Amino acid sequence: MGDLEIDQPDSAFIQSPQHRPKSSITIAQGIPLIDLSPINYQEETITTTTTVPLSIQGLVKEIGEACKEWGFFQVINHKVPLDKRERIEESARRFFGLSLEEKIKVRRDEVNLLGYFEAEHTKNVRDWKEIYDFNVQQPTFIPPSLEQNFHFKWENRWPQNPPEFREACEEYAEEVEKLAYKLMELIAMSLGLVPNRFREFFIHNTSNIRLNHYPPCPYPHLALGLGRHKDTGVLTVLAQDDVGGLQVKKKSDGEWIQVKPIFNSFIINVGDMIQVWSNDGYESVEHRVMVNSEKDRLSIPFFLKPALYIDVKPLEELTNDGNPSKYSPINWGKFRTARMQSNFTKSNVDNLQICDFKISL
C-alpha cells in the first residue's frame, strides 16, 4: 500500500499511550439490533403521527432509545439490495489493489477534497488506512453569497480502473441514501417532530460515501486504523466486512467496546448535527477503528450531510424556557471545510469541534 509498507513504525502513526488499543477486546453486548421490516418503502412518506401503524410506533421508540442511550445501533431488513452492496465492495477491493501510482491519479488535494488519499490524520495522528471519497450529489451547490468563503471545488474524481467502479458506486449511493432518509423520518418522529422535518436541509446536500481500506498492520498495539473521533455530519450508515474493528466508546462508563459484524446489516450512528438540532437530546458518540496484524479490512460509510449554506442550530420545537438553546448557529459549509482541511497534515492545535459552539448557560 505504497508508503504504509514500512519496516519500522513511523512516529506519525503512533498513538499516545492513553489512546493506544488494549490487548483485551470487549465485544459489544447491548448495542441495539433493530429490524426495519415494518418500514413501507414506497415513495410517499408518513405525514401525521395519527396514521402511524403500531409496528412503526414500536420502531420509532426503539430508535429513540438507541439514539439516547448509545448514539449507535445496527439495522437489518433495511431493503438495500445485497447485490449492490457486494458490487461496490468488490469494486473497492479492485481499486485499492491497484498500484499506488495508479491510485494517485485521482488523489485529492486542498482544492478538490474528493478522491483517493493515503495520509489522513485524526486528532493529529496519522491513520493506518487509505480512502476514496465521492459526493452523492453532483454538482455540489454553493450559493453565490458563500462562494468567497469556499476556496475549493467539489468534483468527483472517478478512476478509469476498475471500469465498473463509478457505476457500482452510484448505484449503491442511490440505495443507501433512501435508507438514510427513512431513518431520519424515524428519528424525527422519535423526537416528537413531523416525519419530514429534516428534509429541507438536504435539498442541496453534501452527503458523501467513503471507501476505507485498512491494510494489515504489524504494530496493532501502537497504531489505529482510524483514531477516536465523532462524526461531524448528520447520520452515518456504515457497511463493514466480517473482519471487524469498529469500537464505540460506551456512554455509561467510557469503555471501548467492539461492534461485532452481522451479515448484511448496517451500523448507524448519530452525528454532530443531530446533536445540535436535538439540543443534546441525542449525542454524537466517539468511535475508532482497530487495525489487524493479519487481515485487511474494508468498510463503506455513507455520511448524510446538509447543504453548505445551512446554519445548524437547535430546533425551535425542542427548545423552551426550561430547555433553552445550548448552541449558537453553526454554518455547515464553514464547519465542514475547517474539519476536512485539518485531515491533511499534523497541526499544533485541535481541530474545530461542536463544543466550540456551546453556549454557556
Tab-separated table of N, CA, C and O in Angstrom, residues 143 145-146 149-150 152 232 273 276 306-313 328-339 352 357:
chain	number	residue	atom	x	y	z
A	143	PRO	N	-24.057	28.555	-2.993
A	143	PRO	CA	-24.708	29.825	-3.312
A	143	PRO	C	-23.684	30.932	-3.550
A	143	PRO	O	-22.626	30.953	-2.902
A	145	SER	N	-23.530	33.880	-2.557
A	145	SER	CA	-23.207	34.655	-1.358
A	145	SER	C	-22.146	33.983	-0.506
A	145	SER	O	-21.522	34.617	0.337
A	146	LEU	N	-21.940	32.676	-0.722
A	146	LEU	CA	-20.967	31.955	0.088
A	146	LEU	C	-19.683	31.633	-0.665
A	146	LEU	O	-18.716	31.185	-0.067
A	149	ASN	N	-16.177	32.353	0.546
A	149	ASN	CA	-15.681	31.663	1.729
A	149	ASN	C	-15.255	30.223	1.439
A	149	ASN	O	-14.793	29.523	2.325
A	150	PHE	N	-15.431	29.757	0.172
A	150	PHE	CA	-15.149	28.367	-0.158
A	150	PHE	C	-14.151	28.308	-1.305
A	150	PHE	O	-14.499	28.501	-2.455
A	152	PHE	N	-12.504	25.947	-2.912
A	152	PHE	CA	-12.289	24.589	-3.364
A	152	PHE	C	-13.354	24.210	-4.379
A	152	PHE	O	-14.336	24.915	-4.571
A	232	THR	N	-18.919	14.382	12.068
A	232	THR	CA	-19.349	15.782	12.012
A	232	THR	C	-20.730	15.963	11.404
A	232	THR	O	-21.391	16.966	11.655
A	273	MET	N	-24.472	17.048	13.951
A	273	MET	CA	-25.565	17.963	13.602
A	273	MET	C	-26.893	17.529	14.217
A	273	MET	O	-27.701	18.380	14.589
A	276	VAL	N	-26.838	18.840	17.696
A	276	VAL	CA	-27.200	20.260	17.780
A	276	VAL	C	-28.693	20.445	17.551
A	276	VAL	O	-29.372	21.122	18.333
A	306	PRO	N	-25.899	18.064	5.401
A	306	PRO	CA	-26.779	19.098	4.860
A	306	PRO	C	-26.103	19.925	3.772
A	306	PRO	O	-24.950	19.691	3.403
A	307	ALA	N	-26.851	20.899	3.253
A	307	ALA	CA	-26.303	21.822	2.259
A	307	ALA	C	-25.273	22.735	2.906
A	307	ALA	O	-25.335	23.023	4.111
A	308	LEU	N	-24.332	23.209	2.108
A	308	LEU	CA	-23.270	24.071	2.633
A	308	LEU	C	-23.809	25.334	3.290
A	308	LEU	O	-23.235	25.856	4.238
A	309	TYR	N	-24.936	25.848	2.779
A	309	TYR	CA	-25.442	27.131	3.271
A	309	TYR	C	-26.291	27.005	4.537
A	309	TYR	O	-26.720	28.016	5.099
A	310	ILE	N	-26.534	25.804	5.011
A	310	ILE	CA	-27.406	25.606	6.177
A	310	ILE	C	-26.710	26.052	7.460
A	310	ILE	O	-25.567	25.677	7.734
A	311	ASP	N	-27.410	26.863	8.231
A	311	ASP	CA	-26.970	27.210	9.585
A	311	ASP	C	-27.671	26.251	10.550
A	311	ASP	O	-28.897	26.280	10.685
A	312	VAL	N	-26.896	25.389	11.175
A	312	VAL	CA	-27.450	24.368	12.064
A	312	VAL	C	-27.561	24.929	13.477
A	312	VAL	O	-26.586	25.447	14.030
A	313	LYS	N	-28.750	24.818	14.044
A	313	LYS	CA	-28.992	25.287	15.412
A	313	LYS	C	-30.114	24.454	16.008
A	313	LYS	O	-30.859	23.784	15.282
A	328	SER	N	-24.877	28.091	19.669
A	328	SER	CA	-25.002	29.163	18.698
A	328	SER	C	-25.004	28.533	17.311
A	328	SER	O	-24.508	27.421	17.125
A	329	PRO	N	-25.560	29.212	16.290
A	329	PRO	CA	-25.666	28.619	14.952
A	329	PRO	C	-24.301	28.228	14.385
A	329	PRO	O	-23.307	28.937	14.558
A	330	ILE	N	-24.276	27.083	13.693
A	330	ILE	CA	-23.072	26.572	13.056
A	330	ILE	C	-23.307	26.544	11.550
A	330	ILE	O	-24.199	25.826	11.087
A	331	ASN	N	-22.551	27.323	10.793
A	331	ASN	CA	-22.673	27.229	9.338
A	331	ASN	C	-21.991	25.937	8.884
A	331	ASN	O	-20.791	25.764	9.082
A	332	TRP	N	-22.773	25.053	8.276
A	332	TRP	CA	-22.252	23.739	7.934
A	332	TRP	C	-21.066	23.816	6.974
A	332	TRP	O	-20.077	23.106	7.125
A	333	GLY	N	-21.153	24.685	5.973
A	333	GLY	CA	-20.069	24.776	4.996
A	333	GLY	C	-18.747	25.153	5.626
A	333	GLY	O	-17.705	24.541	5.355
A	334	LYS	N	-18.758	26.153	6.482
A	334	LYS	CA	-17.522	26.597	7.133
A	334	LYS	C	-17.008	25.539	8.110
A	334	LYS	O	-15.802	25.296	8.209
A	335	PHE	N	-17.929	24.899	8.820
A	335	PHE	CA	-17.545	23.875	9.789
A	335	PHE	C	-16.909	22.682	9.085
A	335	PHE	O	-15.843	22.206	9.472
A	336	ARG	N	-17.553	22.221	8.005
A	336	ARG	CA	-17.028	21.052	7.303
A	336	ARG	C	-15.671	21.348	6.670
A	336	ARG	O	-14.756	20.525	6.706
A	337	THR	N	-15.541	22.535	6.092
A	337	THR	CA	-14.275	22.885	5.450
A	337	THR	C	-13.137	22.904	6.456
A	337	THR	O	-12.056	22.360	6.207
A	338	ALA	N	-13.376	23.517	7.617
A	338	ALA	CA	-12.335	23.590	8.646
A	338	ALA	C	-11.929	22.200	9.099
A	338	ALA	O	-10.739	21.912	9.300
A	339	ARG	N	-12.909	21.305	9.251
A	339	ARG	CA	-12.604	19.958	9.712
A	339	ARG	C	-11.846	19.150	8.657
A	339	ARG	O	-10.901	18.439	8.970
A	352	LEU	N	-11.552	21.959	14.898
A	352	LEU	CA	-12.795	22.558	15.363
A	352	LEU	C	-13.781	21.475	15.799
A	352	LEU	O	-13.919	20.443	15.141
A	357	PHE	N	-19.059	25.643	19.934
A	357	PHE	CA	-20.243	26.463	19.687
A	357	PHE	C	-21.227	26.391	20.841
A	357	PHE	O	-22.327	26.946	20.762
